[in-house]
Every structure is written in structure tokens, then in C-alpha cells.
């Protein structure tokens, strides 16, 4: 009998030891799996950079730094330059920010200070939902609806109105195409508007109410509170939000491709057709024949990735700073 | 004019500008949605869901594109979500204060907003070039790379919200760490994790750029993952750019479908998230 009990005991002990061993193994395995997944995210970025450099090596090797400054884009003679695409990318994003940033701030002020409380949440939620709408929707709206309207109204008016003003008559020149740099900028602006508005609103809400109340208490108007209390307090975060939107705008493909016109030329007029890096890749990559053509397009991608990487990194650092400020 | 009146006037003007920009912004977005609903619904009919994409001038639908989108989205999420979940788990549970986590978080935030077309180029380099042809695998892989950052971000945030006392209680019972994470932390953060997953699906279901030169397009019915596959966004792109009226109408119908799907996903995610926080 004792023997039976003992062997049961040993058996139970063996099961226990096995179970514990199993736990330990599972523990180690889970740790390793999760850690390697985290490392994989880093490798992903590294892989993207390495593969882009590898893919663009033939083009960059042939054209060198002239690739960045050349305006040539001729698949037949295999002469490629990135200048028009880089120019288009920067100009459309800059113009889009010029429109969207003030409006986004305005919406954020409206939501945090002016809007009746009942409406704050619904409007805020609506804006956040709109930030998630796929960019291709903005693209086809821009092509079918906005571009014809601009062609018939705003563009002729701008061309005629500024015909006698120096500088501006170069900026608004040429036939009203409808599509072009200006239209693309407007679409981009509408697209990044919800993003800027919702980030600015979040940032405004980090301001301690006590600061604002103190300012109101000494008789400041709403505008003075916004300008002298809220804006300085949230400045870093606002810039971070705008940079984030800039990063989006720079890399945006579909909203722009429909309306940019895909012309590899730098026009003085912003009403003329142009191209951006992403639109060039989207339009031409599948049709590119010849190693040099493909490689040049990948080199464009590399340029875009480097630009957006630095813009996004700067934005994240700034936004992290306001988060720390909030935690204090 | 007294100083007080001037200040009040300036304030009123500035606030009026804010109201105007809010009205203008909301109007613009309403017009876009309105146009989408109008053109989308007028092109929507049963054939859209039952027939293949037509050649120009013929009647047809979007069935192969819808199915292609579903297949690649599901596959992309199936690849990307576990990777993101594990990475986020490491960042919140094992290495919350480690340097690796800080670096991964920074890089992940950049990947979150990185241009998706560049991800497409990357996948083209590593799969399409190596395999020698476009395929649904490549498309799904491209989408999965866009899923990862979203899931990493939400997983980390949601696990960080789980109270430490829960983990301590489980530890006191002698539970091994991996079981604590899987049976306590995941359970406590379940609604949040699902929210993240839904947001990731919403994010990739409208993505066009990375599919253009990975999955390419396919005019016919195909469920072969090793061959080019059609997808809604790419079909919308191709059809909207075409000069044919039938194709343009189908593009609007497709755009409506995608928007409806994305909005439904993000609203569900939001409701789930709200339940989580109200508890």
C-alpha cells in the first residue's frame, strides 16, 4: 500500500515537474517570440531603406547628384531627373499646409472654446471619422467634381484678376486646365484638414484650465487668451501636428495622382499641370520598361522616403515633448 | 474707439474667423460625402455585386474586385496582426522601460505615417522581382506591412492601460508570466485590442498605392493567390481615370462601397473603445 502511495506521489511529482517545465518553456518561448516581433518592426524599416537603396543604385550610379536637379524625364533616351517631381511634391504639400493649417487651428479653437457643449462631441467624432476616409475618395471627387468647377470659376478669375500684377501674373498664368498643382493642393488641404483639426484640438485640451481662467479673470478676451496663453503653451504640439500632416501630404498618392496632370515640367504658374514623386511612381511604375526607368522610379521613392522620414521624425519628437509637458 | 472696444472687436473678428473656418471645413467634407453618396447610389445596383468587371462599353459589376479586396485584406491582417500584437506585447509587458522599446516605438510611429507607396516599392523589390510576376501574395504582404504599425500602437497603448494590480494578483497566485499576459492582460484589454484590429482593417481596406504594383489587377474572376488579383481601390483608380462613362459609374459605386466599409469599421471600433473606457 505504501508503495502504491509512494508511486502515486512520485507520479504526481513528475507531473508537477513536467508542468512547471512546460510553463518555463512556454514562458521563454513567449518572451522570445514577442521580443523578436518587436525587433522585426525595426528590421522592417531597415529592410525598406536597404531595398530602396539597392533598387535605386543603378539610376543614382548613372546620374549621380544631377538626378536631384535635372528636369529631364525621357524614357526613350533613358534620361531621368527628379527635380520636377520633388518640386511638385514640396509645392503641393506647402500650399496644402498654407490652406489647411489656419483652418485646422480655427476648427480646433471652435471646438474647444466656442462650440455649444452638445455639439462638441458629435463634430469632433465626425472630424476624426473623416480623417479615416481613404484618399482615393478625395481623388475621384477632385477629378470629377472639383476640377471642372475650378476650371470654370476660380481659375479664369485668378488669371484675369492678376493679369496686370507683377509676380502674381506669373503665378496664376496660362489656360485654366482644371487639373494641376493648385487643384492637387486644394484636395490635399481638404484631406489633411481633419488630421490637423483633431490633433490641434487634442493639444489645446492639454492646457490646464487654471491658466485660461486666470487670464479670463484679469479681463482677457477670448482671442487674447488663445494668442497669449494657449498658443505659447501648445506651440510645440501644434508644430508637431502640422509636421505630421505635412508628412502625410508629402507621401500622399491617390488624392494627388488624379488631379496633378502628370507633367514632368516645372511651371512658374501653380495652375499648370505638374507631378509629384508619388504620382509619378503610381502612374508610371507598371509601365516602366527598362532597368534604368524602373530604377529611377525607385530612386524617386527613396528621395520621398528620406524627406518624409525626417519630417515625421521631427513631428514625433515635438509631439512627444508636449506629452511630457502634460505629464508634468 | 476705446481700447476695450477695439480688443473686443478684434476678439470677435478672430472668433468669427474660427467659426467660418469650421463651417467651411465641415461644408467641404459634407460636399464630398454628398457627392459620393449621390454618384455612388445612382450607380449602385445588384449587378455590381454579382458580375465581373466589364470591358469598356459593356455592363458589369465589381464582384471580382470585391472578393479580391476581401481576400487580400483578410490575408494581410492575418499576417500583420499577430506580428503587431506580439511586438506591442513585448513593448508593454516585457520591455516597458527598455531602450529597445523606445526605439521601436519611435520607428513604429514613423512607419505609421510613412508613404504607403514606398511600402509598395519595397514589397515589389522583395517579392515581385524575386518571383518574377505580380501576385495576390505580394499584395497581401504589402497590406500586412501597413497593418503592423497600427496594431503595434494600439496593442501597446491598450496593455499599458491594464492596471498593474491585476498582474500582481496573478503573479501572487503563482501564474507564469506568459500566462498572465495571455489570460489576464489580453482579457482585460480585449475590447481595445479588437478596436485596434478594426482600425487596421479600416486603414488597409482603402489602400491603393501599395497594391498598384504588387497585386496589380485582374479583369477576371481569380482566387489564385499566386496570380495577379483585382481589388476595389485599384479598379476604382483604373476605371475613374478611363474615358468610359460605364467604368466611371462603377468607380463611384466602388468608392461608395469602400467608404461605407471603412466608416462602419471605424464606428464599430469607436463604440467598442467607448464601452471599454466607460466601464
Coordinates of C-alpha atoms in Angstrom, one line a residue:
Chain A
X1 CA 0.0 0.0 0.0
X2 CA 2.8 2.4 1.0
X3 CA 4.4 1.6 -2.3
X4 CA 1.3 2.5 -4.2
X5 CA 1.0 5.8 -2.4
X6 CA 4.6 6.5 -2.9
X7 CA 4.5 5.8 -6.6
X8 CA 1.4 8.0 -6.9
X9 CA 3.3 10.6 -5.1
X10 CA 6.3 10.2 -7.5
X11 CA 3.9 10.2 -10.4
X12 CA 2.3 13.4 -9.2
X13 CA 5.6 14.9 -8.5
X14 CA 6.7 14.0 -12.0
X15 CA 3.6 15.6 -13.5
X16 CA 4.2 18.7 -11.4
X17 CA 7.8 18.9 -12.6
X18 CA 6.7 18.4 -16.1
X19 CA 4.0 21.1 -15.8
X20 CA 6.5 23.5 -14.3
X21 CA 9.0 22.7 -17.0
X22 CA 6.2 23.3 -19.6
X23 CA 5.4 26.7 -18.1
X24 CA 9.0 27.6 -18.1
X25 CA 9.4 26.6 -21.7
X26 CA 6.2 28.5 -22.7
X27 CA 7.4 31.5 -20.8
X28 CA 10.8 31.6 -22.5
X29 CA 9.2 30.9 -25.9
X30 CA 6.6 33.7 -25.5
X31 CA 9.3 36.1 -24.4
X32 CA 11.5 35.3 -27.4
X33 CA 8.5 35.4 -29.9
X34 CA 7.4 38.8 -28.6
X35 CA 10.9 40.3 -28.5
X36 CA 11.7 39.1 -32.0
X37 CA 8.5 40.6 -33.2
X38 CA 9.5 44.0 -31.8
X39 CA 12.9 43.6 -33.4
X40 CA 11.2 42.7 -36.7
X41 CA 9.5 46.1 -36.7
X42 CA 13.0 47.7 -36.6
X43 CA 14.2 45.3 -39.3
X44 CA 11.1 46.3 -41.4
X45 CA 12.3 49.9 -41.6
X46 CA 15.9 48.8 -42.2
X47 CA 14.6 46.5 -45.0
X48 CA 12.7 49.3 -46.6
X49 CA 15.7 51.5 -46.7
X50 CA 18.1 48.8 -47.8
X51 CA 15.9 47.6 -50.6
X52 CA 15.2 51.1 -51.8
X53 CA 18.9 51.9 -51.9
X54 CA 19.6 48.6 -53.7
X55 CA 16.8 49.3 -56.2
X56 CA 17.9 52.8 -56.9
X57 CA 21.6 52.1 -57.1
X58 CA 21.7 51.8 -61.0
X59 CA 20.0 55.1 -61.5
X60 CA 21.9 57.0 -58.8
X61 CA 25.1 55.5 -60.1
X62 CA 24.5 56.7 -63.6
X63 CA 23.1 60.2 -62.9
X64 CA 24.7 60.9 -59.6
X65 CA 23.6 64.1 -57.8
X66 CA 22.4 65.5 -61.1
X67 CA 19.4 63.2 -60.6
X68 CA 18.1 65.6 -57.9
X69 CA 18.5 68.7 -60.0
X70 CA 17.8 67.5 -63.6
X71 CA 14.5 68.3 -65.2
X72 CA 14.9 65.6 -67.9
X73 CA 12.3 62.8 -67.9
X74 CA 12.7 60.9 -71.1
X75 CA 12.1 57.2 -71.1
X76 CA 13.2 56.8 -74.7
X77 CA 16.6 58.3 -74.3
X78 CA 16.7 57.0 -70.7
X79 CA 17.4 60.4 -69.2
X80 CA 15.8 60.9 -65.8
X81 CA 15.8 63.7 -63.3
X82 CA 13.8 64.1 -60.1
X83 CA 13.6 67.9 -59.9
X84 CA 10.0 68.3 -61.3
X85 CA 8.7 65.6 -59.1
X86 CA 10.4 66.9 -56.0
X87 CA 9.3 70.4 -56.8
X88 CA 5.7 69.3 -57.2
X89 CA 5.8 67.3 -54.0
X90 CA 7.1 70.2 -52.0
X91 CA 4.9 72.8 -53.5
X92 CA 1.6 70.9 -53.3
X93 CA 2.3 70.0 -49.7
X94 CA 3.4 73.5 -48.8
X95 CA 0.3 75.1 -50.4
X96 CA -1.9 72.5 -48.8
X97 CA -0.5 73.4 -45.4
X98 CA -0.9 77.1 -46.1
X99 CA -4.7 76.4 -46.5
X100 CA -5.2 73.7 -44.0
X101 CA -3.2 74.8 -41.0
X102 CA -5.0 78.0 -40.3
X103 CA -8.4 76.4 -41.0
X104 CA -7.5 73.4 -38.8
X105 CA -6.4 75.7 -35.9
X106 CA -9.7 77.6 -36.4
X107 CA -11.7 74.4 -36.2
X108 CA -9.8 73.4 -33.1
X109 CA -10.5 76.8 -31.4
X110 CA -14.1 76.5 -32.4
X111 CA -14.3 73.0 -30.9
X112 CA -12.6 73.8 -27.6
X113 CA -13.8 77.4 -27.0
X114 CA -16.9 78.3 -29.0
X115 CA -18.9 75.3 -29.9
X116 CA -22.0 74.6 -27.7
X117 CA -21.2 71.6 -25.5
X118 CA -23.9 69.4 -27.0
X119 CA -22.3 69.7 -30.4
X120 CA -18.6 69.3 -29.4
X121 CA -18.5 65.5 -29.3
X122 CA -20.5 64.9 -32.5
X123 CA -18.5 67.3 -34.5
X124 CA -15.2 66.1 -33.0
X125 CA -16.1 62.5 -33.8
X126 CA -17.2 63.4 -37.3
X127 CA -13.9 65.1 -38.0
X128 CA -12.0 62.1 -36.7
X129 CA -14.0 59.7 -38.9
X130 CA -13.4 61.9 -41.9
X131 CA -9.6 61.6 -41.2
X132 CA -10.0 57.9 -41.9
X133 CA -11.7 58.1 -45.3
X134 CA -9.4 56.6 -48.0
X135 CA -7.5 59.1 -50.0
X136 CA -8.8 57.6 -53.3
X137 CA -12.2 59.0 -52.5
X138 CA -10.8 62.5 -52.3
X139 CA -9.0 61.8 -55.5
X140 CA -12.0 60.9 -57.6
X141 CA -14.1 63.7 -56.1
X142 CA -11.3 66.1 -57.0
X143 CA -11.1 64.9 -60.6
X144 CA -14.9 64.6 -61.4
X145 CA -16.3 67.5 -59.3
X146 CA -13.7 70.0 -58.0
X147 CA -11.5 70.2 -61.1
X148 CA -14.3 71.2 -63.5
X149 CA -15.7 73.7 -61.1
X150 CA -12.3 75.3 -60.6
X151 CA -11.7 75.3 -64.3
X152 CA -15.0 77.2 -64.9
X153 CA -14.8 79.6 -62.0
X154 CA -11.8 80.2 -59.7
X155 CA -9.0 79.7 -62.3
X156 CA -10.2 82.1 -65.0
X157 CA -11.0 84.6 -62.3
X158 CA -7.5 84.3 -60.9
X159 CA -5.9 84.5 -64.3
X160 CA -7.9 87.6 -65.3
X161 CA -7.7 89.2 -61.9
X162 CA -3.9 89.1 -61.6
X163 CA -3.0 89.6 -65.2
X164 CA -1.6 93.0 -64.6
X165 CA 0.1 92.4 -61.2
X166 CA 3.8 91.5 -61.5
X167 CA 4.9 88.2 -60.0
X168 CA 1.3 87.1 -59.3
X169 CA 0.6 87.1 -63.0
X170 CA 3.3 84.5 -63.5
X171 CA 2.0 82.5 -60.6
X172 CA -1.5 82.5 -62.0
X173 CA -0.9 82.2 -65.7
X174 CA -1.9 80.0 -68.6
X175 CA -5.1 78.4 -69.7
X176 CA -7.3 77.1 -66.9
X177 CA -6.7 73.4 -67.1
X178 CA -8.8 72.5 -64.1
X179 CA -6.2 69.9 -63.0
X180 CA -2.8 70.9 -61.9
X181 CA -0.7 71.9 -58.9
X182 CA -3.3 74.2 -57.4
X183 CA -6.1 71.7 -57.6
X184 CA -3.9 69.0 -56.1
X185 CA -3.0 71.3 -53.3
X186 CA -6.7 72.1 -52.5
X187 CA -7.5 68.4 -52.4
X188 CA -4.6 67.7 -50.2
X189 CA -5.6 70.5 -47.9
X190 CA -9.1 69.1 -47.5
X191 CA -7.6 65.7 -46.8
X192 CA -5.3 66.8 -44.1
X193 CA -7.7 69.3 -42.6
X194 CA -9.4 66.7 -40.2
X195 CA -5.9 65.5 -39.1
X196 CA -4.7 69.0 -38.2
X197 CA -8.0 69.9 -36.6
X198 CA -8.2 66.8 -34.4
X199 CA -4.5 66.9 -33.3
X200 CA -4.8 70.7 -32.5
X201 CA -7.9 70.1 -30.5
X202 CA -6.2 67.3 -28.5
X203 CA -3.2 69.6 -28.0
X204 CA -5.4 72.6 -26.9
X205 CA -7.1 70.3 -24.4
X206 CA -3.7 69.8 -22.6
X207 CA -3.8 73.5 -21.5
X208 CA -4.6 73.5 -17.7
X209 CA -8.0 75.3 -17.3
X210 CA -6.5 77.3 -14.4
X211 CA -4.2 79.1 -16.8
X212 CA -7.0 80.1 -19.0
X213 CA -9.3 81.0 -16.1
X214 CA -6.6 83.2 -14.7
X215 CA -6.3 85.1 -18.0
X216 CA -10.1 85.5 -18.3
X217 CA -10.0 86.6 -14.6
X218 CA -7.8 89.6 -15.4
X219 CA -10.1 90.6 -18.3
X220 CA -8.5 89.0 -21.4
X221 CA -10.7 88.5 -24.4
X222 CA -11.0 85.1 -26.0
X223 CA -8.6 86.0 -28.7
X224 CA -6.1 87.2 -26.2
X225 CA -6.4 84.0 -24.2
X226 CA -5.9 81.9 -27.4
X227 CA -2.9 84.0 -28.6
X228 CA -1.1 84.7 -25.4
X229 CA -1.9 81.7 -23.2
X230 CA -3.0 78.7 -25.3
X231 CA -0.7 79.3 -28.3
X232 CA 2.6 79.7 -26.4
X233 CA 1.7 76.7 -24.1
X234 CA 0.8 74.4 -27.0
X235 CA 3.2 75.8 -29.7
X236 CA 5.4 72.8 -29.8
X237 CA 2.5 70.4 -30.1
X238 CA 0.8 72.5 -32.8
X239 CA 4.0 72.5 -34.9
X240 CA 4.3 68.7 -34.3
X241 CA 0.7 68.2 -35.6
X242 CA 1.4 70.3 -38.6
X243 CA 4.6 68.4 -39.4
X244 CA 2.6 65.1 -39.1
X245 CA 0.1 66.4 -41.6
X246 CA 3.0 67.6 -43.8
X247 CA 4.4 64.1 -43.7
X248 CA 1.1 62.7 -44.8
X249 CA 0.7 65.3 -47.5
X250 CA 4.2 64.6 -48.9
X251 CA 3.6 60.9 -49.3
X252 CA 0.0 61.1 -50.3
X253 CA -0.5 59.3 -53.6
X254 CA -4.1 58.7 -54.7
X255 CA -5.6 62.0 -53.8
X256 CA -2.9 63.7 -55.9
X257 CA -2.5 61.3 -58.8
X258 CA -6.0 62.0 -60.2
X259 CA -5.6 65.8 -60.4
X260 CA -2.0 66.6 -60.8
X261 CA -1.8 66.3 -64.6
X262 CA 1.4 64.2 -64.6
X263 CA 3.7 66.6 -66.5
X264 CA 7.4 66.4 -65.8
X265 CA 8.0 70.2 -66.0
X266 CA 8.4 72.9 -63.6
X267 CA 6.0 75.7 -64.4
X268 CA 6.1 79.1 -62.9
X269 CA 2.3 79.0 -62.8
X270 CA 0.7 77.0 -60.0
X271 CA -2.4 76.5 -62.2
X272 CA -0.3 74.4 -64.6
X273 CA -0.1 70.6 -64.5
X274 CA 2.8 69.1 -62.7
X275 CA 3.7 65.9 -61.0
X276 CA 4.7 64.7 -57.5
X277 CA 7.0 61.8 -56.6
X278 CA 4.2 59.5 -55.5
X279 CA 2.0 60.4 -58.5
X280 CA 4.9 59.6 -60.9
X281 CA 5.5 56.3 -59.3
X282 CA 1.8 55.4 -59.2
X283 CA 1.3 56.4 -62.9
X284 CA 4.4 55.0 -64.4
X285 CA 5.8 52.1 -62.4
X286 CA 3.8 49.3 -64.0
X287 CA 4.5 50.7 -67.5
X288 CA 8.2 51.3 -66.9
X289 CA 10.2 49.1 -69.2
X290 CA 14.0 49.0 -69.0
X291 CA 16.0 48.7 -65.8
X292 CA 17.0 52.4 -65.8
X293 CA 13.4 53.6 -65.9
X294 CA 12.4 51.3 -63.0
X295 CA 15.5 52.2 -61.0
X296 CA 14.8 55.9 -61.5
X297 CA 11.3 55.5 -60.1
X298 CA 12.6 53.6 -57.1
X299 CA 15.2 56.3 -56.6
X300 CA 12.3 58.8 -56.5
X301 CA 10.7 56.6 -53.9
X302 CA 14.0 56.7 -51.9
X303 CA 14.0 60.5 -52.1
X304 CA 10.4 60.6 -50.9
X305 CA 11.1 58.2 -48.0
X306 CA 14.1 60.2 -46.8
X307 CA 12.1 63.5 -46.9
X308 CA 9.1 62.1 -45.1
X309 CA 11.3 60.2 -42.6
X310 CA 12.9 63.4 -41.4
X311 CA 9.6 65.4 -41.3
X312 CA 7.8 62.6 -39.4
X313 CA 10.7 62.1 -37.0
X314 CA 10.7 65.8 -36.2
X315 CA 7.0 65.8 -35.7
X316 CA 7.1 62.8 -33.4
X317 CA 9.9 64.4 -31.3
X318 CA 7.8 67.6 -31.0
X319 CA 4.6 65.8 -30.1
X320 CA 6.5 63.7 -27.5
X321 CA 7.7 66.9 -25.9
X322 CA 4.1 68.2 -25.4
X323 CA 3.2 64.8 -24.0
X324 CA 5.9 65.1 -21.4
X325 CA 4.8 68.6 -20.6
X326 CA 1.3 67.3 -20.0
X327 CA 2.6 64.6 -17.6
X328 CA 4.4 67.1 -15.5
Chain B
X1 CA -12.8 103.8 -30.3
X2 CA -11.7 102.9 -26.8
X3 CA -9.1 100.3 -26.2
X4 CA -11.7 97.9 -24.7
X5 CA -14.0 98.1 -27.7
X6 CA -11.0 97.6 -30.0
X7 CA -9.9 94.5 -28.1
X8 CA -13.4 93.1 -28.0
X9 CA -13.8 93.8 -31.7
X10 CA -10.5 92.1 -32.5
X11 CA -11.6 89.1 -30.4
X12 CA -14.9 88.8 -32.1
X13 CA -13.3 89.0 -35.5
X14 CA -10.9 86.3 -34.7
X15 CA -13.6 84.1 -33.3
X16 CA -15.8 84.7 -36.3
X17 CA -12.9 83.6 -38.5
X18 CA -12.7 80.4 -36.4
X19 CA -16.4 79.7 -36.8
X20 CA -16.1 80.5 -40.5
X21 CA -13.2 78.0 -41.0
X22 CA -15.2 75.4 -39.0
X23 CA -18.2 76.0 -41.2
X24 CA -16.1 75.9 -44.4
X25 CA -14.2 72.8 -43.4
X26 CA -17.3 70.9 -42.4
X27 CA -19.1 72.1 -45.6
X28 CA -16.3 70.9 -47.8
X29 CA -16.3 67.5 -46.2
X30 CA -20.1 67.3 -46.4
X31 CA -20.0 68.2 -50.1
X32 CA -17.5 65.4 -50.7
X33 CA -19.6 62.8 -48.8
X34 CA -22.7 64.1 -50.5
X35 CA -21.2 63.8 -54.0
X36 CA -20.0 60.3 -53.1
X37 CA -23.5 59.2 -51.8
X38 CA -25.2 60.8 -54.8
X39 CA -23.0 59.4 -57.5
X40 CA -22.4 56.1 -55.7
X41 CA -26.1 55.3 -55.1
X42 CA -27.1 56.2 -58.6
X43 CA -24.5 53.8 -59.9
X44 CA -25.2 51.1 -57.4
X45 CA -27.3 48.1 -58.5
X46 CA -27.4 44.3 -58.0
X47 CA -25.1 43.7 -60.9
X48 CA -22.3 45.5 -59.0
X49 CA -22.3 42.6 -56.5
X50 CA -22.9 39.7 -59.0
X51 CA -20.9 40.4 -62.1
X52 CA -17.3 40.7 -63.1
X53 CA -15.5 43.9 -64.1
X54 CA -16.6 44.6 -67.7
X55 CA -14.6 45.6 -70.7
X56 CA -15.3 49.2 -71.7
X57 CA -18.8 49.7 -73.1
X58 CA -20.3 46.6 -71.6
X59 CA -22.4 46.2 -68.5
X60 CA -20.8 44.5 -65.5
X61 CA -20.1 44.7 -61.8
X62 CA -17.3 44.6 -59.3
X63 CA -17.6 41.1 -57.9
X64 CA -14.1 40.0 -58.6
X65 CA -12.7 43.3 -57.2
X66 CA -14.8 43.0 -54.0
X67 CA -13.7 39.4 -53.5
X68 CA -10.1 40.2 -54.3
X69 CA -10.1 43.1 -51.8
X70 CA -11.6 40.8 -49.1
X71 CA -9.1 38.0 -49.7
X72 CA -6.1 40.3 -49.6
X73 CA -7.3 42.3 -46.7
X74 CA -8.0 39.1 -44.6
X75 CA -4.7 37.6 -45.6
X76 CA -2.8 40.9 -44.9
X77 CA -4.4 41.2 -41.5
X78 CA -3.7 37.5 -40.8
X79 CA 0.0 38.1 -41.4
X80 CA 0.3 41.5 -39.9
X81 CA -1.9 41.4 -36.8
X82 CA 0.0 38.6 -34.9
X83 CA 3.3 40.3 -35.6
X84 CA 2.0 43.6 -34.4
X85 CA 0.3 42.0 -31.4
X86 CA 3.5 40.3 -30.3
X87 CA 5.6 43.4 -30.8
X88 CA 3.2 45.5 -28.9
X89 CA 3.0 42.9 -26.1
X90 CA 6.8 43.0 -25.8
X91 CA 6.8 46.8 -25.6
X92 CA 4.1 46.9 -22.9
X93 CA 4.8 43.8 -20.9
X94 CA 8.4 42.8 -21.0
X95 CA 10.3 45.9 -22.1
X96 CA 8.2 48.7 -20.9
X97 CA 11.1 50.8 -19.8
X98 CA 13.8 49.3 -22.0
X99 CA 15.7 51.2 -24.7
X100 CA 14.6 48.8 -27.4
X101 CA 11.0 49.7 -26.7
X102 CA 11.7 53.4 -27.0
X103 CA 13.4 52.9 -30.4
X104 CA 10.8 50.5 -31.7
X105 CA 8.0 53.0 -30.6
X106 CA 9.7 55.8 -32.5
X107 CA 10.3 53.8 -35.6
X108 CA 6.8 52.4 -35.5
X109 CA 5.3 55.9 -35.2
X110 CA 7.2 56.8 -38.4
X111 CA 6.1 53.7 -40.2
X112 CA 2.5 54.5 -39.2
X113 CA 2.6 57.6 -41.4
X114 CA 5.2 56.5 -43.9
X115 CA 4.1 56.8 -47.6
X116 CA 2.3 53.6 -48.4
X117 CA 3.6 53.8 -52.0
X118 CA 7.1 53.3 -50.7
X119 CA 5.9 50.1 -48.9
X120 CA 4.6 49.0 -52.2
X121 CA 8.1 49.6 -53.8
X122 CA 9.7 47.6 -51.0
X123 CA 7.3 44.6 -51.5
X124 CA 7.8 44.9 -55.2
X125 CA 11.6 44.6 -54.7
X126 CA 11.4 41.6 -52.3
X127 CA 8.6 39.6 -53.8
X128 CA 7.5 40.6 -57.3
X129 CA 11.1 40.8 -58.6
X130 CA 12.1 37.6 -56.9
X131 CA 9.1 35.6 -58.1
X132 CA 9.1 37.2 -61.5
X133 CA 5.4 38.1 -61.6
X134 CA 2.7 40.1 -59.7
X135 CA 0.6 38.1 -57.3
X136 CA -2.0 38.4 -54.6
X137 CA 0.6 37.2 -52.1
X138 CA 2.6 40.3 -52.8
X139 CA -0.5 42.5 -52.4
X140 CA -1.4 40.8 -49.1
X141 CA 2.2 41.2 -47.8
X142 CA 2.1 44.9 -48.7
X143 CA -1.1 45.3 -46.8
X144 CA 0.2 43.4 -43.8
X145 CA 3.2 45.8 -43.5
X146 CA 0.6 48.6 -43.2
X147 CA -1.3 46.6 -40.6
X148 CA 1.7 46.1 -38.3
X149 CA 2.3 49.7 -37.1
X150 CA -1.4 50.3 -36.4
X151 CA -1.7 47.1 -34.3
X152 CA 1.6 47.7 -32.5
X153 CA 0.5 51.1 -31.5
X154 CA -2.9 50.1 -30.2
X155 CA -1.7 46.9 -28.5
X156 CA 1.0 48.8 -26.6
X157 CA -1.5 51.6 -25.6
X158 CA -4.2 49.2 -24.5
X159 CA -1.9 46.9 -22.5
X160 CA -0.4 50.0 -20.8
X161 CA -3.9 50.8 -19.6
X162 CA -4.3 47.4 -17.8
X163 CA -3.8 48.0 -14.1
X164 CA -0.6 46.6 -12.7
X165 CA -2.5 45.3 -9.7
X166 CA -4.2 42.7 -11.9
X167 CA -0.8 41.4 -13.0
X168 CA 0.4 41.4 -9.4
X169 CA -2.6 39.4 -8.2
X170 CA -2.0 36.8 -10.9
X171 CA 1.7 36.7 -10.0
X172 CA 0.8 36.1 -6.4
X173 CA -1.2 33.1 -7.4
X174 CA 1.9 31.7 -9.0
X175 CA 1.0 32.1 -12.6
X176 CA 3.9 32.2 -15.1
X177 CA 4.4 35.5 -16.9
X178 CA 3.4 34.3 -20.3
X179 CA 0.1 33.0 -18.9
X180 CA -0.5 36.3 -17.0
X181 CA -0.1 38.2 -20.3
X182 CA -2.3 35.8 -22.3
X183 CA -5.0 35.1 -19.7
X184 CA -5.1 38.3 -17.7
X185 CA -3.7 41.2 -19.6
X186 CA -5.1 40.3 -23.0
X187 CA -8.5 39.6 -21.5
X188 CA -8.6 42.9 -19.7
X189 CA -7.6 44.7 -22.8
X190 CA -9.7 42.7 -25.2
X191 CA -12.0 45.4 -26.4
X192 CA -9.1 47.7 -27.0
X193 CA -7.2 45.1 -28.9
X194 CA -10.2 44.4 -31.1
X195 CA -10.6 48.1 -31.7
X196 CA -7.0 48.3 -32.9
X197 CA -7.6 45.4 -35.3
X198 CA -10.7 47.0 -36.7
X199 CA -8.8 50.3 -37.2
X200 CA -6.1 48.4 -39.0
X201 CA -8.6 46.7 -41.3
X202 CA -10.2 50.1 -42.0
X203 CA -6.8 51.5 -42.8
X204 CA -5.8 48.9 -45.3
X205 CA -9.1 48.4 -47.0
X206 CA -8.9 51.7 -48.8
X207 CA -5.2 51.5 -49.6
X208 CA -4.5 51.7 -53.3
X209 CA -0.9 52.8 -53.8
X210 CA 0.8 49.6 -52.4
X211 CA -1.4 47.3 -54.5
X212 CA -0.7 49.0 -57.8
X213 CA 2.4 47.2 -58.5
X214 CA 2.2 44.2 -56.1
X215 CA -1.2 42.6 -56.7
X216 CA -1.6 44.6 -60.0
X217 CA -5.1 44.0 -61.3
X218 CA -7.1 41.2 -62.9
X219 CA -10.1 41.7 -65.1
X220 CA -11.4 38.2 -64.5
X221 CA -12.5 36.0 -61.6
X222 CA -9.5 34.7 -59.8
X223 CA -8.8 33.3 -56.4
X224 CA -5.4 32.1 -57.3
X225 CA -3.1 33.7 -54.7
X226 CA -0.1 33.2 -56.9
X227 CA -1.5 35.3 -59.8
X228 CA -2.4 39.0 -60.1
X229 CA -5.6 39.8 -58.3
X230 CA -8.2 42.5 -58.7
X231 CA -9.0 44.8 -55.8
X232 CA -11.6 47.6 -55.3
X233 CA -9.2 50.5 -54.9
X234 CA -7.1 49.6 -57.9
X235 CA -10.2 49.1 -60.0
X236 CA -11.6 52.4 -58.9
X237 CA -8.3 54.0 -59.9
X238 CA -8.3 52.4 -63.3
X239 CA -12.0 53.0 -64.0
X240 CA -12.1 56.6 -62.8
X241 CA -9.1 57.5 -64.9
X242 CA -10.7 56.0 -68.0
X243 CA -12.8 58.0 -70.5
X244 CA -15.7 55.5 -70.4
X245 CA -18.9 56.5 -68.7
X246 CA -19.8 52.9 -67.6
X247 CA -16.4 52.5 -66.0
X248 CA -16.6 55.8 -64.2
X249 CA -20.0 54.9 -62.8
X250 CA -18.6 51.6 -61.5
X251 CA -15.8 53.6 -59.9
X252 CA -18.3 55.7 -58.0
X253 CA -20.1 52.6 -56.8
X254 CA -16.9 51.1 -55.7
X255 CA -15.9 54.3 -53.9
X256 CA -19.2 54.2 -52.0
X257 CA -18.7 50.6 -51.0
X258 CA -15.2 51.3 -49.7
X259 CA -16.2 54.4 -47.8
X260 CA -19.2 52.6 -46.3
X261 CA -17.0 49.7 -45.2
X262 CA -14.3 52.0 -43.7
X263 CA -16.8 54.2 -41.9
X264 CA -18.7 51.1 -40.5
X265 CA -15.4 49.6 -39.2
X266 CA -14.2 52.8 -37.6
X267 CA -17.6 53.5 -36.0
X268 CA -17.7 49.9 -34.6
X269 CA -14.1 50.4 -33.3
X270 CA -15.1 53.7 -31.7
X271 CA -18.2 52.2 -30.0
X272 CA -16.1 49.3 -28.6
X273 CA -13.5 51.7 -27.4
X274 CA -16.1 53.9 -25.7
X275 CA -17.5 50.8 -23.9
X276 CA -14.1 50.0 -22.7
X277 CA -13.5 53.4 -21.2
X278 CA -16.9 53.8 -19.7
X279 CA -16.6 50.6 -17.7

